[in-house]
PDB file of C-alpha atoms in Angstrom:
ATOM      1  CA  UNK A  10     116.341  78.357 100.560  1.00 89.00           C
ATOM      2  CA  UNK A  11     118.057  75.447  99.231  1.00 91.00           C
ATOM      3  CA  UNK A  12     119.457  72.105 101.506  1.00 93.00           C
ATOM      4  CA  UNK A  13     122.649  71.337 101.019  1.00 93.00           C
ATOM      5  CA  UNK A  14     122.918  67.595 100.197  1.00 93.00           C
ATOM      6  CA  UNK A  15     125.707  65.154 100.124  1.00 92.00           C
ATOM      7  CA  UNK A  16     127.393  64.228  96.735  1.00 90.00           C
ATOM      8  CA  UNK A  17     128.691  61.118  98.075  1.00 89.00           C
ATOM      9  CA  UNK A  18     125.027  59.712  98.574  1.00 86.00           C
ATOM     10  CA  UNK A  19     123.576  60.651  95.517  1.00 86.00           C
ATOM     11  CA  UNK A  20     122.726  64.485  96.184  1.00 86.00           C
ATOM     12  CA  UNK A  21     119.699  63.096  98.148  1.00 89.00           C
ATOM     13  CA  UNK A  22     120.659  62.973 101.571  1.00 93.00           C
ATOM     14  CA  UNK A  23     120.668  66.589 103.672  1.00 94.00           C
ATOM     15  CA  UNK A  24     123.463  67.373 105.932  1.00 94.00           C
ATOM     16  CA  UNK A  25     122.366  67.793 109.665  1.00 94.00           C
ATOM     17  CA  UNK A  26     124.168  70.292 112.547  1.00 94.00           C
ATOM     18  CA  UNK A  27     126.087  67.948 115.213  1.00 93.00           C
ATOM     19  CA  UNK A  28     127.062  68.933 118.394  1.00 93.00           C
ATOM     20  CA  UNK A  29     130.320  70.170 117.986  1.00 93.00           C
ATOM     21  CA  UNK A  30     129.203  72.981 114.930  1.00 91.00           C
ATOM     22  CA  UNK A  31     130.488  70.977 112.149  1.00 93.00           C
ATOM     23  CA  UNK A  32     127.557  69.237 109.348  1.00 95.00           C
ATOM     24  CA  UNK A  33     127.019  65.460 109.065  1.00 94.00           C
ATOM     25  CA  UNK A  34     125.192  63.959 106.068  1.00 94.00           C
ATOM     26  CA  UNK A  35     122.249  62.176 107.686  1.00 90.00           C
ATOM     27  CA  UNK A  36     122.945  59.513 105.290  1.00 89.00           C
ATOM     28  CA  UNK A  37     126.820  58.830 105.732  1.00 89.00           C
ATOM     29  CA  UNK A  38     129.748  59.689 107.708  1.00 86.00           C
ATOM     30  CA  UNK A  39     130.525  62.781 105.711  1.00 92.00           C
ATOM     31  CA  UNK A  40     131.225  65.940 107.721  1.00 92.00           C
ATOM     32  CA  UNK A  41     131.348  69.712 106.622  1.00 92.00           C
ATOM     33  CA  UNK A  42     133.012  72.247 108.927  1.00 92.00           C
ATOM     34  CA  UNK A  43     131.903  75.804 108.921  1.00 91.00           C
ATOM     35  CA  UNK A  44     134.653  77.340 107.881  1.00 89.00           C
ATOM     36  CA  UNK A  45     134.958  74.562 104.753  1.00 89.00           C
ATOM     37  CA  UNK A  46     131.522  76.372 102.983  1.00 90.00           C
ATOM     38  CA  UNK A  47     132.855  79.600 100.562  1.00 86.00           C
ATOM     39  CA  UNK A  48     129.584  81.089  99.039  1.00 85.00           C
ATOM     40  CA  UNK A  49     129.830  84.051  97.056  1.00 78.00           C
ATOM     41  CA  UNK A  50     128.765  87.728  98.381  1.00 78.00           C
ATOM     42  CA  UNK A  51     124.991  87.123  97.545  1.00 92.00           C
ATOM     43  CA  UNK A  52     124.407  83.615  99.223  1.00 93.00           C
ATOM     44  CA  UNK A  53     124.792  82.550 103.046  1.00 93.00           C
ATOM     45  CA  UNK A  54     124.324  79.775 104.834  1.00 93.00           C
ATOM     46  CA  UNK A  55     122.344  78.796 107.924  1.00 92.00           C
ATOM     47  CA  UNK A  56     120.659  75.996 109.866  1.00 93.00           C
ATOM     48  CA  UNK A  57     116.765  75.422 109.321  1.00 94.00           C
ATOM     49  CA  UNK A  58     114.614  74.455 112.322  1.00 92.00           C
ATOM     50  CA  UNK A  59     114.513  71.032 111.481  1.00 93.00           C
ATOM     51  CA  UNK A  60     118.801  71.535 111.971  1.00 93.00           C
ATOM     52  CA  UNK A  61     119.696  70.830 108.651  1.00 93.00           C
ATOM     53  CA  UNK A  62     122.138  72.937 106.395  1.00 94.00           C
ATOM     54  CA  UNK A  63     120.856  75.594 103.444  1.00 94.00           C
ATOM     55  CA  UNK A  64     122.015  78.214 101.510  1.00 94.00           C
ATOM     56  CA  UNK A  65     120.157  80.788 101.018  1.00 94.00           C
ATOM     57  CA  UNK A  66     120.127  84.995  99.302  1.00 94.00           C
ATOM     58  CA  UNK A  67     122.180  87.284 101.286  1.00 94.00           C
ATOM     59  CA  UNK A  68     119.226  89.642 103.225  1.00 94.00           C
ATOM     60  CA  UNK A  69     121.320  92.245 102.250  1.00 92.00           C
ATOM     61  CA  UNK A  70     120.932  91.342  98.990  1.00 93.00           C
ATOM     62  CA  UNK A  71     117.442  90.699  98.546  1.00 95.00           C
ATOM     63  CA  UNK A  72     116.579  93.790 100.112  1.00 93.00           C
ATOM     64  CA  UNK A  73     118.530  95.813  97.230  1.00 93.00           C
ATOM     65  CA  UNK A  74     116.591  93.536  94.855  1.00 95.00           C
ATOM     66  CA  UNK A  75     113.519  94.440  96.812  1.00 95.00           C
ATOM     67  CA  UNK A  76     114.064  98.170  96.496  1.00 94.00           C
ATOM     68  CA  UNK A  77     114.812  97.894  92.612  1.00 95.00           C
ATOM     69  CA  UNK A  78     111.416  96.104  91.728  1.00 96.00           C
ATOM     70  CA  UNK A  79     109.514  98.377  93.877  1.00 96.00           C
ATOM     71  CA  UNK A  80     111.095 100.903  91.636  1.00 95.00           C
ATOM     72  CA  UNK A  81     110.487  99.354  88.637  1.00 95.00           C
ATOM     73  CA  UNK A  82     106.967  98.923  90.048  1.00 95.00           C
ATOM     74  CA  UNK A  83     106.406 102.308  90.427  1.00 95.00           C
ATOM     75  CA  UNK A  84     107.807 103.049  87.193  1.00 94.00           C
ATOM     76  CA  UNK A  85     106.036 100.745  85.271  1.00 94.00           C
ATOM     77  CA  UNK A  86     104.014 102.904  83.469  1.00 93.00           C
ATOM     78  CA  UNK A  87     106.681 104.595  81.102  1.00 94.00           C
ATOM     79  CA  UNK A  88     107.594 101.130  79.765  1.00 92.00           C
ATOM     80  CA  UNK A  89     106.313  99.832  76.522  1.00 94.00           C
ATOM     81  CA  UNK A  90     104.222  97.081  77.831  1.00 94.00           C
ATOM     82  CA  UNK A  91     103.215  98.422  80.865  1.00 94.00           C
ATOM     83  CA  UNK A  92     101.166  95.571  81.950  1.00 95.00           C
ATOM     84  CA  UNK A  93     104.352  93.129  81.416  1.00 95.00           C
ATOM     85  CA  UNK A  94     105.946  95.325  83.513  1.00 95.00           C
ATOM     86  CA  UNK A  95     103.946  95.711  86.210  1.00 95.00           C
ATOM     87  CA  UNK A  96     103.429  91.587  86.338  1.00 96.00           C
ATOM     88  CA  UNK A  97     107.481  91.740  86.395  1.00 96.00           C
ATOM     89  CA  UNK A  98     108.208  93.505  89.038  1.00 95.00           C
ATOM     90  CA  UNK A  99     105.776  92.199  91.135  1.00 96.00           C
ATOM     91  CA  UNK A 100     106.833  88.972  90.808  1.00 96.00           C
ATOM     92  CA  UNK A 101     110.372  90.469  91.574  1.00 96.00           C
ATOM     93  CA  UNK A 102     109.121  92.022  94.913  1.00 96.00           C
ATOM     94  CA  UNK A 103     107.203  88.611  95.705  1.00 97.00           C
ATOM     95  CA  UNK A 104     110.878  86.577  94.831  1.00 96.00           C
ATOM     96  CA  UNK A 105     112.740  89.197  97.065  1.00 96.00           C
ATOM     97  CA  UNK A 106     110.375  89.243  99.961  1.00 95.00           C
ATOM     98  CA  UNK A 107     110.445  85.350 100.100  1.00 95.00           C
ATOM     99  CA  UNK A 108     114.288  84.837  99.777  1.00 95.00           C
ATOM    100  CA  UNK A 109     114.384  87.693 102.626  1.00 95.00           C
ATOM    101  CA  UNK A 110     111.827  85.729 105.210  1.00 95.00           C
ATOM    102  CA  UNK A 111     113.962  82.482 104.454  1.00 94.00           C
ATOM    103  CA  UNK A 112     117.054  84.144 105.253  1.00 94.00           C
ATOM    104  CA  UNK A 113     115.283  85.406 108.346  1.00 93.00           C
ATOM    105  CA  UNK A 114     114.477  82.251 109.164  1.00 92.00           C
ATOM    106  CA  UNK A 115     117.030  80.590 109.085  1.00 92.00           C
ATOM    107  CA  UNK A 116     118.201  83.054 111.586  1.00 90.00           C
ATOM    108  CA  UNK A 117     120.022  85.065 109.503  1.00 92.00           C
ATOM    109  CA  UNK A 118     120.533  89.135 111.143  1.00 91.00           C
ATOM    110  CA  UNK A 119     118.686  91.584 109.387  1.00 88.00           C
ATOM    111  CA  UNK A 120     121.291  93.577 107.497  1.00 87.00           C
ATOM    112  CA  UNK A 121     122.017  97.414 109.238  1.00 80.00           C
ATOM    113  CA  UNK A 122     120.069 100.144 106.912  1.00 78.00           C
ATOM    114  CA  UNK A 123     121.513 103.491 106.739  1.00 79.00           C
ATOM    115  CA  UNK A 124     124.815 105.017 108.504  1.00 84.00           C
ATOM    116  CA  UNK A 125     125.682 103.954 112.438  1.00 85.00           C
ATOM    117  CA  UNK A 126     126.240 107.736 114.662  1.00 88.00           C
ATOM    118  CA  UNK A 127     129.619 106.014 115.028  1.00 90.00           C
ATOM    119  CA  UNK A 128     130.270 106.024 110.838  1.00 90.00           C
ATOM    120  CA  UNK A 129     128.701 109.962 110.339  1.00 93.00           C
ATOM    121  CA  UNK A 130     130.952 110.816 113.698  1.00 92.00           C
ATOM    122  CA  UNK A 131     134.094 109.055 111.622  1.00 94.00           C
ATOM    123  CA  UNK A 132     132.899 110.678 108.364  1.00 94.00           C
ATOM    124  CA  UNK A 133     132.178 114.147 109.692  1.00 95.00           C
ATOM    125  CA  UNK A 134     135.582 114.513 111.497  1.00 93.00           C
ATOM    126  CA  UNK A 135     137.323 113.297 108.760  1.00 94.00           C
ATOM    127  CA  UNK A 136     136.019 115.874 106.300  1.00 94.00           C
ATOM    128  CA  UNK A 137     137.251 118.468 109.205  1.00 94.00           C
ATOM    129  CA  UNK A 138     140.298 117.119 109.257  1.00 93.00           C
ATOM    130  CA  UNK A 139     140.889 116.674 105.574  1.00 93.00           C
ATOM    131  CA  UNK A 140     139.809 120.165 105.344  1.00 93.00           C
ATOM    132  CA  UNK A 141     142.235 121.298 108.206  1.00 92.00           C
ATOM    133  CA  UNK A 142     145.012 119.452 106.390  1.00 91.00           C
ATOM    134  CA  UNK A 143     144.451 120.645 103.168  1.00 93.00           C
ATOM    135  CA  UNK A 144     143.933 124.550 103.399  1.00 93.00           C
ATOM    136  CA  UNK A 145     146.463 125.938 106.187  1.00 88.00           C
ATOM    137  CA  UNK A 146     143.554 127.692 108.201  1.00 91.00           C
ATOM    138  CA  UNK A 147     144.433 129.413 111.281  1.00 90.00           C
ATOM    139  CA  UNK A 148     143.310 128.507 114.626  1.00 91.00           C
ATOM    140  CA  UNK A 149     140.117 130.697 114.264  1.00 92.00           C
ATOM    141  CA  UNK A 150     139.018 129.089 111.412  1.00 93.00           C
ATOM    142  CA  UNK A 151     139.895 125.577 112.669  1.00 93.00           C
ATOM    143  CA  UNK A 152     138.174 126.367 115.850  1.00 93.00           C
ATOM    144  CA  UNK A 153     135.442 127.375 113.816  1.00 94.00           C
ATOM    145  CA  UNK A 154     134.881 123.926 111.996  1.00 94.00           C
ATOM    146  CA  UNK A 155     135.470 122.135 115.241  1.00 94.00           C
ATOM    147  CA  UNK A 156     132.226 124.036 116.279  1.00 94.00           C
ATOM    148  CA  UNK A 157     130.348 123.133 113.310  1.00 95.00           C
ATOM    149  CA  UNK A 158     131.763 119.203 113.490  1.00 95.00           C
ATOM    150  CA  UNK A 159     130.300 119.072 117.554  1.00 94.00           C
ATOM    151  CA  UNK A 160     127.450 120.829 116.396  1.00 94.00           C
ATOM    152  CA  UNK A 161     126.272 118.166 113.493  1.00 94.00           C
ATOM    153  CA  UNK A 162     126.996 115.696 115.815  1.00 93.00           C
ATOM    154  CA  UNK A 163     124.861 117.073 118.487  1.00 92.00           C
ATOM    155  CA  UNK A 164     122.105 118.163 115.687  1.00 93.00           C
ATOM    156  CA  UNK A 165     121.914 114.396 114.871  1.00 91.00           C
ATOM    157  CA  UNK A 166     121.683 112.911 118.297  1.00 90.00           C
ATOM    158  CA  UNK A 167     119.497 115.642 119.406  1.00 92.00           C
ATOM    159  CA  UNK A 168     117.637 117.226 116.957  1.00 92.00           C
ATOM    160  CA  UNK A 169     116.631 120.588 118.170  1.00 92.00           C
ATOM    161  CA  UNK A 170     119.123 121.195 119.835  1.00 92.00           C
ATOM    162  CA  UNK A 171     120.393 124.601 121.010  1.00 94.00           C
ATOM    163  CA  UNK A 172     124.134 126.354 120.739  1.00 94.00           C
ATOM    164  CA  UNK A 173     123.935 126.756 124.610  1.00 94.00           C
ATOM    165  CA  UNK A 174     123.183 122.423 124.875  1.00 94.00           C
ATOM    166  CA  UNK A 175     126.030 122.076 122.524  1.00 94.00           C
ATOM    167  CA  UNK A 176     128.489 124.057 123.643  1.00 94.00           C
ATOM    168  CA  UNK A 177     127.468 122.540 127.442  1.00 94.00           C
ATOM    169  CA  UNK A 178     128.281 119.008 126.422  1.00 94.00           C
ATOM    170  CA  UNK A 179     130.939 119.324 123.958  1.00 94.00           C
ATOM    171  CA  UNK A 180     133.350 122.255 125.875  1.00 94.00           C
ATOM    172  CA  UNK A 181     131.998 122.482 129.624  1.00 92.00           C
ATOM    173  CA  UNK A 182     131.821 126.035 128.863  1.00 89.00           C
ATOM    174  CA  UNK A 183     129.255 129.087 128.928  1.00 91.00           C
ATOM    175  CA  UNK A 184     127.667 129.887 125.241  1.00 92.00           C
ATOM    176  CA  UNK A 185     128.907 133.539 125.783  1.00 92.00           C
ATOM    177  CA  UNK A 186     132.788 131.990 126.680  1.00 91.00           C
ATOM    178  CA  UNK A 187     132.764 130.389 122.802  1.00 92.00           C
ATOM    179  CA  UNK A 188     131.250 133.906 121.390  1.00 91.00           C
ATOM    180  CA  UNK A 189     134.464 135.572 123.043  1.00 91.00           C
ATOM    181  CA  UNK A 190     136.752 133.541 121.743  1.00 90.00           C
ATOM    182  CA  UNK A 191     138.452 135.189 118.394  1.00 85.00           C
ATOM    183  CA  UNK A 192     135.807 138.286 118.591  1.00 86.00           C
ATOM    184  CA  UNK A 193     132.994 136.215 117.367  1.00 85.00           C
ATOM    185  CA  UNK A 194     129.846 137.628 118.279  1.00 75.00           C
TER     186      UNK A 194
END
């Protein structure tokens, strides 16, 4: 993590949080608003404990950074100079790890790993419905995907689950009412 320092001091003077959100080099009358700092995608800012403004890596960023030297960890061994690489991408991990904790720190959120239920919901019914748009089906066949889309949905909310639990939550109906329909069995 890196203070950010007033130019118009020398570069030697930190700027400090004030009351009203906006940064105030401890050394001057200087002020930085929030909305005046533009980093690029892999740095963000923050406030350290001692209130004082830093820059720091993106925890998004250094965890992708993390996962690539813990590959090229465990890869190490097909390089030429294996030893090298090993000492690489340990120091890699070690560089990751720390920008991570200082982002942390700094109070930075943890970034969101994986897909939300809300973004496979989107994604599932959207393949359904790009399908539906696509091919013509008839209303069997679309009432057969919209079993399949309520039944991922319930599969990853509830693994285990049963046809009969599905069908319960997603229709209000009997299992044997959604066999009926269209001859299904």
């Amino acid at each position: 993590m890196t203070r950010v320092t007033c130019l118009l001091c020398g570069g030697l003077t930190a700027y400090g949080i004030r009351p009203d959100g906006q940064f105030q080099c401890l050394g001057c009358v200087h002020t930085i608003h929030p909305r005046d700092i533009d980093l690029d995608g892999m740095n963000v800012w923050g406030v350290a404990s001692d209130g004082t403004l830093c820059i720091t890596t993106d925890p998004a960023h250094s965890l992708e950074c993390l996962t690539d030297a813990i590959e090229d960890l465990l890869t190490a061994d097909e390089c030429p100079n294996a030893e090298y690489a090993r000492f690489d991408s340990i120091r890699k991990v070690m560089e990751s790890l720390g920008a991570y904790l200082d982002a942390r720190r700094l109070g930075i959120k943890r970034p969101e790993i994986g897909y939300t239920e809300e973004s496979v919901r989107t994604a599932v019914n959207d393949g359904a419905d790009m399908i539906l748009g696509e091919l013509g089906l008839g209303e069997p066949e679309e009432d057969a995907i919209n079993l399949v889309v309520n039944a991922a949905m319930k599969s990853l909310t509830t693994p285990g689950a049963t046809f009969a639990e599905m069908v319960e939550e997603n229709y209000g109906e009997d299992p044997d009412e959604i066999r009926s329909w269209w001859g299904w069995n």
